Amino acid sequence: MILPQAFTDQLKTQIGTEFADFEAALLQTPPVSIRYNPRKKHASAGEIIPWCEEGRYLEQRPVFTLDPLFHSGAFYVQEASSMLVGYVLPQVATISKPLRVLDLCAAPGGKTTLLTSILHPDSLILANEVIKGRVMILKENVQKWGFPNVHVSNHDPEDFERLEAFFDVILIDAPCSGEGLFRKDPAAINEWSPGSVQVCAGRQKRILDAAMPLLRPSGILIYCTCTYNDIENQESGQWILDGEQFTEIKIDIPDSWGVVTKPIGYQCYPHRVKGEGFFFSVFQKQAGFETAHPYDTLPRRSKEEGFRSCKRLHAKQTPEASRWLEKPENFHFFVKPNGEVLALMDSQLEEVRILDNTLSAKGIGLEMGEFKGNDFIPSHALALSTALSPDILRLELSGNEALLFLKKENLNIEAPRGWLLVTHQGLGLGWVKGLGNRINNYLPKDWRIRMEIPE
Ligand code: SAM
């Protein structure tokens, strides 16, 4: 691995005599780690990651695509250092009560699924990604994880200005120069230059500038990158402090984990922490920065419900929609102009209304499916949702059958007539329609496995 000279010089200044160990670590195979979904329990394997109860190091990298449990959302493949965000949050926020959380730079959704797993189930989580081409993967990962309290949007950070002081926690996992990924993704080395570090730092300040007003007083800002340089980490942090609205919060981290305390924030290096390069810092907004335009003065769009993008589902269709959920009493059913039925959690209905009225590019609530005449056609998101009713008929498949289903093949399996949830090890993978001696496969085309399945 040939490192740019300017990068080597910078790291030598930063870590001095540890540079040789750092360089040696870059030549090692990156550790493989996954994080289990606490609501999709099944047997777990691997060495526990000390800072993440659900995190595991695996000895080797399996072909995840060929593991049906990967497609059911039973686990997420995530490098271990970045799981520290899940260790930090409970230290700085009261996660035993519902919070409003904005994950501003969210695709592909690793930290969204991490936060979702530890926050109170009634928390409102908005996962935003500015780049349109990356929203689909974010949405897929959020749907696979299956928690109905997560909403996805596709906006520039500056588009949120009407949500001033709305959020309790904002996570900015900033686009950065990616120095911490050189081992995992050597292509990142070619994209690196002192100039690109400056460009990233400028972008980060613009993102921070747009995000800071969105926090309520006492709210928590977590800023992280997967890079080492002081320009993107220390200078960005100092810039936050210079505004005099925020103070840094120091985090208790056991020495044995190898995380380095920086003047601002904390750094993981691969020769010290079994994971990739990751930086994080935590700030709290001070009281006295109340806003001139708090979100709760936003006008209601319609006198009846106030939702801009959907209206209440017709009463005569509600019993059928309710039948698909385990606790329908906790949801309200809405329908979009395109006929898509949404389930919105009762506990956050008012807040979701505000999101609906202030953001144009978003997907709120749980996509349930649509009515065709009197028939209800369930959506793929519903198959993966943790809110699905356990009373829905299921069809358990072997590993090989599950992979054929995930390749979108039509299986010749005897099955009762009607909608069936295809499961593997009890976890939902998608829908089929039983036709007696065969089944029709309703896996969405875009979700199918494209690789060959070995015999
Ligand atoms: N949080 C993600 C996770 O854990 O899976 C990774 C986020 S990645 C480090 C940074 C994200 O910021 C990318 O998805 C990128 O598209 C997005 N991004 C790029 N430019 C941006 C901008 N100007 N404002 C906000 N986000 C931006």
XYZ file of C-alpha atoms and ligand atoms in Angstrom:
482
model
C 0.000 0.000 0.000
C 1.612 3.275 -1.104
C 0.478 6.162 1.060
C 0.666 9.779 -0.209
C 3.715 11.530 1.264
C 1.636 14.426 2.588
C -0.625 11.938 4.418
C 2.372 10.095 5.905
C 3.901 13.372 7.107
C 0.610 14.408 8.676
C 0.153 11.084 10.508
C 3.774 11.077 11.726
C 3.210 14.494 13.248
C -0.012 13.245 14.821
C 1.056 9.873 16.272
C 4.880 10.099 16.280
C 6.556 6.811 17.188
C 3.316 4.870 16.714
C 3.466 5.448 12.952
C 5.257 2.139 12.227
C 2.497 0.193 14.045
C -0.147 2.224 12.221
C 1.436 1.437 8.855
C 1.735 -2.259 9.735
C -1.971 -2.357 10.696
C -2.892 -0.988 7.264
C -1.317 -4.087 5.696
C -3.490 -6.449 7.723
C -6.829 -7.816 6.525
C -9.590 -5.513 7.813
C -11.583 -7.071 10.658
C -15.113 -8.137 9.728
C -17.916 -7.181 12.055
C -21.678 -7.268 12.148
C -24.354 -5.906 14.459
C -27.446 -7.930 15.270
C -30.957 -6.571 15.129
C -32.353 -6.668 18.683
C -35.885 -7.156 17.369
C -35.024 -9.970 14.959
C -33.454 -12.380 17.371
C -31.776 -15.609 16.343
C -28.581 -17.446 17.301
C -25.545 -15.144 17.247
C -21.904 -16.030 16.646
C -18.524 -14.327 16.992
C -16.512 -12.366 19.545
C -18.505 -9.609 21.262
C -17.409 -6.051 20.429
C -16.728 -4.512 23.876
C -18.643 -1.255 23.202
C -21.651 -2.772 21.455
C -23.763 -5.505 22.996
C -25.151 -6.603 19.630
C -21.824 -6.237 17.759
C -19.687 -9.257 16.814
C -16.315 -9.730 15.134
C -16.383 -12.586 12.639
C -13.290 -14.673 11.976
C -13.747 -14.524 8.221
C -15.772 -12.561 5.745
C -18.628 -14.793 4.567
C -20.492 -14.105 1.323
C -23.224 -12.126 3.043
C -25.365 -12.095 -0.109
C -25.741 -15.862 0.211
C -27.022 -15.679 3.794
C -30.829 -15.336 3.847
C -30.624 -13.814 7.342
C -28.716 -10.866 5.875
C -31.752 -10.195 3.642
C -34.184 -10.518 6.556
C -32.463 -7.677 8.460
C -31.238 -10.001 11.232
C -27.880 -8.160 11.174
C -26.101 -5.238 9.540
C -22.514 -5.404 8.330
C -20.733 -2.481 9.995
C -17.154 -1.773 10.894
C -16.646 -1.940 14.654
C -15.217 1.510 15.526
C -18.264 3.320 14.196
C -20.462 1.305 16.596
C -19.010 3.551 19.338
C -21.781 6.030 18.483
C -24.181 3.584 20.149
C -21.996 3.579 23.271
C -21.842 7.376 23.386
C -25.505 8.262 22.960
C -26.829 6.742 26.221
C -24.148 8.707 28.121
C -25.322 12.048 26.799
C -29.071 11.681 26.174
C -31.986 10.166 28.087
C -32.736 7.265 25.796
C -35.364 5.814 28.148
C -37.804 8.420 26.805
C -38.787 9.143 23.193
C -36.436 11.559 21.427
C -36.517 13.346 18.088
C -33.377 12.379 16.245
C -32.022 13.597 12.918
C -29.388 11.472 11.181
C -28.448 14.121 8.659
C -25.942 12.234 6.457
C -27.489 8.813 6.720
C -26.883 6.618 3.624
C -26.371 3.705 3.516
C -27.974 3.612 6.973
C -25.437 1.921 9.263
C -25.726 4.455 12.047
C -29.466 4.878 11.507
C -29.972 1.187 12.282
C -27.592 1.489 15.251
C -29.454 4.462 16.756
C -32.818 2.894 16.058
C -31.766 -0.201 17.981
C -30.937 1.651 21.189
C -33.458 4.499 21.247
C -36.895 4.361 22.871
C -39.273 2.691 20.373
C -41.477 5.803 20.200
C -38.537 8.034 19.212
C -38.948 9.869 15.942
C -35.934 9.119 13.762
C -35.440 10.995 10.530
C -32.741 9.492 8.302
C -31.756 11.995 5.639
C -29.517 11.627 2.617
C -28.851 14.479 0.203
C -27.638 12.408 -2.745
C -30.652 11.040 -4.569
C -28.824 7.975 -5.899
C -28.028 6.900 -2.332
C -31.523 7.265 -0.890
C -32.688 3.905 -2.259
C -30.031 1.927 -0.369
C -30.819 3.922 2.778
C -34.510 3.159 2.400
C -33.805 -0.531 1.785
C -31.661 -0.802 4.901
C -34.220 1.051 7.019
C -36.975 -1.232 5.714
C -34.880 -4.346 6.327
C -34.191 -3.259 9.917
C -37.964 -3.021 10.169
C -38.626 -0.415 12.879
C -41.771 1.636 12.141
C -40.514 4.806 13.882
C -37.921 5.655 11.195
C -38.658 8.073 8.346
C -36.427 8.782 5.356
C -35.851 12.069 3.535
C -33.783 13.301 0.599
C -32.814 16.888 1.340
C -29.880 19.243 1.461
C -29.152 20.180 5.104
C -30.234 23.753 4.287
C -33.756 22.556 3.412
C -34.532 21.863 7.080
C -34.600 25.501 8.173
C -38.289 25.386 9.092
C -37.479 22.709 11.682
C -35.552 25.107 13.894
C -35.119 23.731 17.437
C -37.135 20.622 16.556
C -34.592 17.866 17.296
C -33.214 16.537 20.586
C -30.256 14.815 18.941
C -28.526 15.372 15.602
C -25.948 12.991 14.222
C -23.646 14.341 11.533
C -21.650 11.460 10.113
C -19.980 13.864 7.742
C -18.773 13.221 4.201
C -14.995 13.336 4.662
C -11.635 12.587 3.086
C -11.922 8.950 4.264
C -8.355 8.478 5.557
C -9.706 5.934 8.025
C -10.921 3.746 5.156
C -7.594 3.370 3.316
C -7.249 -0.252 4.475
C -10.826 -1.307 3.725
C -11.095 0.662 0.503
C -7.665 1.324 -1.066
C -9.389 3.327 -3.859
C -9.886 6.049 -1.219
C -6.098 6.597 -1.302
C -6.232 7.819 -4.914
C -9.021 10.264 -4.117
C -7.091 11.754 -1.190
C -5.079 14.983 -1.483
C -4.412 17.964 0.797
C -6.818 19.843 -1.484
C -9.619 17.301 -0.985
C -9.187 17.616 2.796
C -9.805 21.367 2.469
C -12.850 20.808 0.255
C -14.291 18.333 2.776
C -13.656 20.722 5.677
C -15.531 23.503 3.859
C -18.459 21.177 3.157
C -18.538 20.018 6.775
C -18.816 23.595 8.024
C -21.727 24.237 5.660
C -23.475 21.096 6.958
C -22.824 22.073 10.584
C -23.997 25.613 9.965
C -27.322 24.340 8.636
C -27.703 21.700 11.363
C -26.916 23.668 14.510
C -30.141 25.760 14.569
C -32.209 22.556 14.245
C -31.289 21.440 17.764
C -33.368 22.488 20.727
C -31.492 24.115 23.654
C -29.682 21.336 25.638
C -29.881 19.150 22.536
C -26.956 16.899 21.577
C -24.840 17.125 18.441
C -22.681 14.144 17.546
C -20.169 14.959 14.823
C -18.112 12.134 13.357
C -15.886 11.333 10.403
C -13.851 8.376 9.196
C -10.700 10.432 8.889
C -7.703 11.452 11.034
C -6.653 14.944 10.022
C -7.052 17.904 12.352
C -8.507 20.116 9.643
C -11.718 18.069 9.377
C -11.876 16.934 12.998
C -10.273 19.490 15.319
C -10.881 22.624 13.247
C -14.508 21.661 12.579
C -14.947 21.028 16.314
C -13.300 24.332 17.204
C -15.542 26.054 14.693
C -18.593 24.616 16.503
C -17.240 25.872 19.847
C -16.311 29.292 18.445
C -19.997 29.985 17.766
C -20.392 29.965 21.581
C -23.715 28.126 21.440
C -22.196 24.712 22.129
C -19.948 23.113 24.721
C -18.111 19.860 24.275
C -19.187 16.854 26.339
C -16.416 14.512 27.439
C -17.148 10.802 27.273
C -16.022 8.056 29.671
C -14.195 5.453 27.604
C -12.271 2.551 29.179
C -8.513 2.873 28.439
C -8.378 -0.798 27.423
C -10.377 -0.005 24.264
C -7.445 1.949 22.831
C -9.466 5.006 21.782
C -7.287 8.168 21.788
C -8.615 11.314 23.485
C -7.973 14.313 21.231
C -8.140 18.000 22.263
C -11.675 17.835 20.850
C -13.305 14.422 20.476
C -11.944 10.903 20.206
C -9.999 9.008 17.548
C -9.798 5.308 16.728
C -6.644 4.171 14.918
C -6.477 0.674 13.414
C -3.273 -0.266 15.312
C -5.045 0.483 18.624
C -8.688 -0.375 18.053
C -9.875 -3.477 16.168
C -11.737 -1.558 13.475
C -11.158 1.208 10.944
C -10.163 4.849 11.494
C -13.059 6.715 13.087
C -13.390 10.069 14.835
C -16.281 11.324 16.961
C -17.026 14.343 19.116
C -20.060 15.324 21.166
C -21.475 18.783 21.837
C -24.408 20.189 23.768
C -26.361 23.277 22.795
C -26.583 25.804 25.576
C -29.795 27.238 26.960
C -30.592 30.790 25.886
C -30.584 30.083 22.153
C -34.321 29.802 21.821
C -35.474 30.327 18.325
C -37.491 33.070 16.731
C -39.489 30.578 14.611
C -40.112 27.436 16.641
C -41.570 24.547 14.649
C -44.802 24.457 16.661
C -45.923 27.737 15.107
C -45.972 26.062 11.675
C -49.360 26.449 10.022
C -51.548 23.392 9.571
C -52.124 22.641 5.919
C -55.614 21.233 6.203
C -58.220 21.800 8.858
C -59.079 18.126 9.126
C -55.846 16.219 9.682
C -53.045 18.527 8.685
C -51.238 15.968 6.535
C -50.012 17.267 3.214
C -49.052 14.042 1.443
C -51.792 11.642 2.560
C -55.316 11.394 3.915
C -57.052 9.039 6.347
C -57.772 5.566 5.045
C -61.478 5.005 4.446
C -63.147 3.553 7.534
C -64.400 0.513 5.637
C -60.825 -0.443 4.637
C -59.340 0.076 8.092
C -60.230 -3.374 9.533
C -58.410 -5.107 6.667
C -55.311 -2.864 7.042
C -55.389 -3.422 10.832
C -55.381 -7.203 10.453
C -51.766 -7.125 9.203
C -50.287 -5.444 12.270
C -49.568 -6.944 15.681
C -50.775 -3.849 17.549
C -52.992 -1.912 15.136
C -54.311 0.162 18.038
C -50.902 1.901 18.105
C -51.202 3.092 14.495
C -53.263 5.377 12.291
C -53.816 4.419 8.673
C -53.409 6.888 5.826
C -53.445 6.633 2.064
C -51.290 8.516 -0.430
C -52.662 9.831 -3.744
C -50.984 6.853 -5.504
C -53.016 4.441 -3.357
C -50.163 3.401 -1.040
C -51.397 2.744 2.495
C -49.215 4.063 5.334
C -49.251 3.194 9.030
C -48.189 6.081 11.256
C -47.492 5.535 14.940
C -50.022 7.113 17.265
C -47.278 8.204 19.686
C -45.607 10.416 17.063
C -48.493 11.425 14.840
C -48.183 15.125 15.585
C -44.437 15.173 14.952
C -44.753 13.236 11.715
C -47.376 15.746 10.602
C -44.774 18.458 11.064
C -42.240 16.524 8.978
C -44.886 15.929 6.344
C -45.696 19.608 6.129
C -42.128 20.893 6.088
C -40.281 18.423 3.867
C -41.162 17.629 0.275
C -38.901 14.652 -0.475
C -39.591 12.086 2.178
C -41.106 8.698 2.965
C -43.024 8.795 6.216
C -44.286 5.860 8.243
C -44.533 2.200 7.426
C -45.442 1.461 3.792
C -48.078 -1.227 4.168
C -49.257 -1.951 0.634
C -52.306 -1.041 -1.416
C -55.902 -2.005 -1.980
C -56.881 -3.497 -5.339
C -60.668 -3.617 -5.095
C -61.321 -5.393 -1.799
C -57.961 -7.187 -1.823
C -55.044 -5.819 0.105
C -51.633 -6.308 -1.559
C -48.967 -6.193 1.170
C -45.735 -4.289 0.494
C -42.253 -5.721 0.831
C -41.561 -3.275 3.686
C -44.450 -4.845 5.623
C -42.888 -8.317 5.243
C -39.721 -7.015 6.905
C -41.434 -4.867 9.515
C -41.195 -5.674 13.213
C -44.787 -4.356 13.456
C -46.187 -7.213 11.334
C -48.790 -9.444 12.995
C -47.492 -12.872 14.076
C -50.890 -14.248 12.977
C -50.119 -13.766 9.277
C -49.677 -17.154 7.574
C -46.045 -18.110 7.100
C -44.097 -20.419 4.858
C -40.748 -21.454 6.359
C -38.086 -22.177 3.725
C -34.770 -24.011 3.945
C -31.590 -22.003 3.269
C -31.476 -23.114 -0.350
C -35.174 -22.491 -0.992
C -34.820 -19.081 0.633
C -31.991 -18.188 -1.760
C -34.108 -19.265 -4.742
C -36.895 -17.054 -3.423
C -34.392 -14.204 -3.076
C -33.328 -14.759 -6.691
C -37.006 -14.221 -7.514
C -37.564 -17.723 -8.855
C -41.002 -19.302 -8.707
C -40.782 -22.310 -6.424
C -42.770 -25.491 -6.956
C -43.806 -25.858 -3.347
C -47.170 -26.949 -2.005
C -48.679 -23.999 -0.194
C -52.132 -22.927 0.937
C -53.891 -20.350 -1.236
C -53.421 -16.654 -0.459
C -50.703 -14.385 0.870
C -47.917 -16.073 2.803
C -44.934 -14.542 4.542
C -41.811 -16.392 3.429
C -39.508 -16.949 6.414
C -36.113 -18.447 7.079
C -35.284 -19.322 10.701
C -38.556 -17.603 11.525
C -37.596 -14.212 10.059
C -39.553 -12.614 7.203
C -37.993 -12.359 3.729
C -40.914 -11.292 1.546
C -44.297 -12.339 0.193
C -45.520 -15.161 -1.991
C -49.008 -15.978 -3.112
C -49.855 -19.629 -2.606
C -51.644 -21.230 -5.563
C -52.004 -24.817 -4.235
C -49.165 -26.724 -5.907
C -46.906 -23.719 -6.558
C -46.336 -20.167 -5.425
C -45.942 -16.802 -7.076
C -42.976 -14.808 -5.915
C -43.665 -11.156 -5.012
C -40.096 -10.123 -4.169
C -39.526 -6.644 -5.697
C -37.279 -6.929 -8.762
C -34.743 -4.453 -7.375
C -34.228 -6.516 -4.225
C -33.344 -9.791 -5.946
C -29.937 -11.474 -5.566
C -28.029 -11.235 -8.812
C -25.189 -13.616 -8.016
C -25.167 -17.335 -8.816
C -26.058 -19.673 -5.979
C -23.404 -22.381 -5.587
C -24.684 -26.015 -5.751
N -24.033 7.550 8.268
C -23.780 6.603 7.194
C -23.710 5.200 7.743
O -23.382 5.037 8.924
O -24.042 4.261 7.010
C -22.553 6.971 6.405
C -22.558 8.399 5.948
S -21.244 8.858 4.889
C -19.905 8.940 5.951
C -21.616 10.533 4.549
C -22.881 10.765 3.783
O -23.006 12.200 3.581
C -22.905 10.151 2.404
O -24.037 9.341 2.259
C -22.947 11.343 1.454
O -23.715 11.090 0.306
C -23.555 12.426 2.307
N -23.228 13.795 1.830
C -22.398 14.152 0.814
N -22.391 15.488 0.656
C -23.237 15.994 1.569
C -23.682 17.297 1.886
N -23.217 18.359 1.235
N -24.585 17.432 2.873
C -25.040 16.369 3.552
N -24.648 15.104 3.297
C -23.764 14.917 2.331
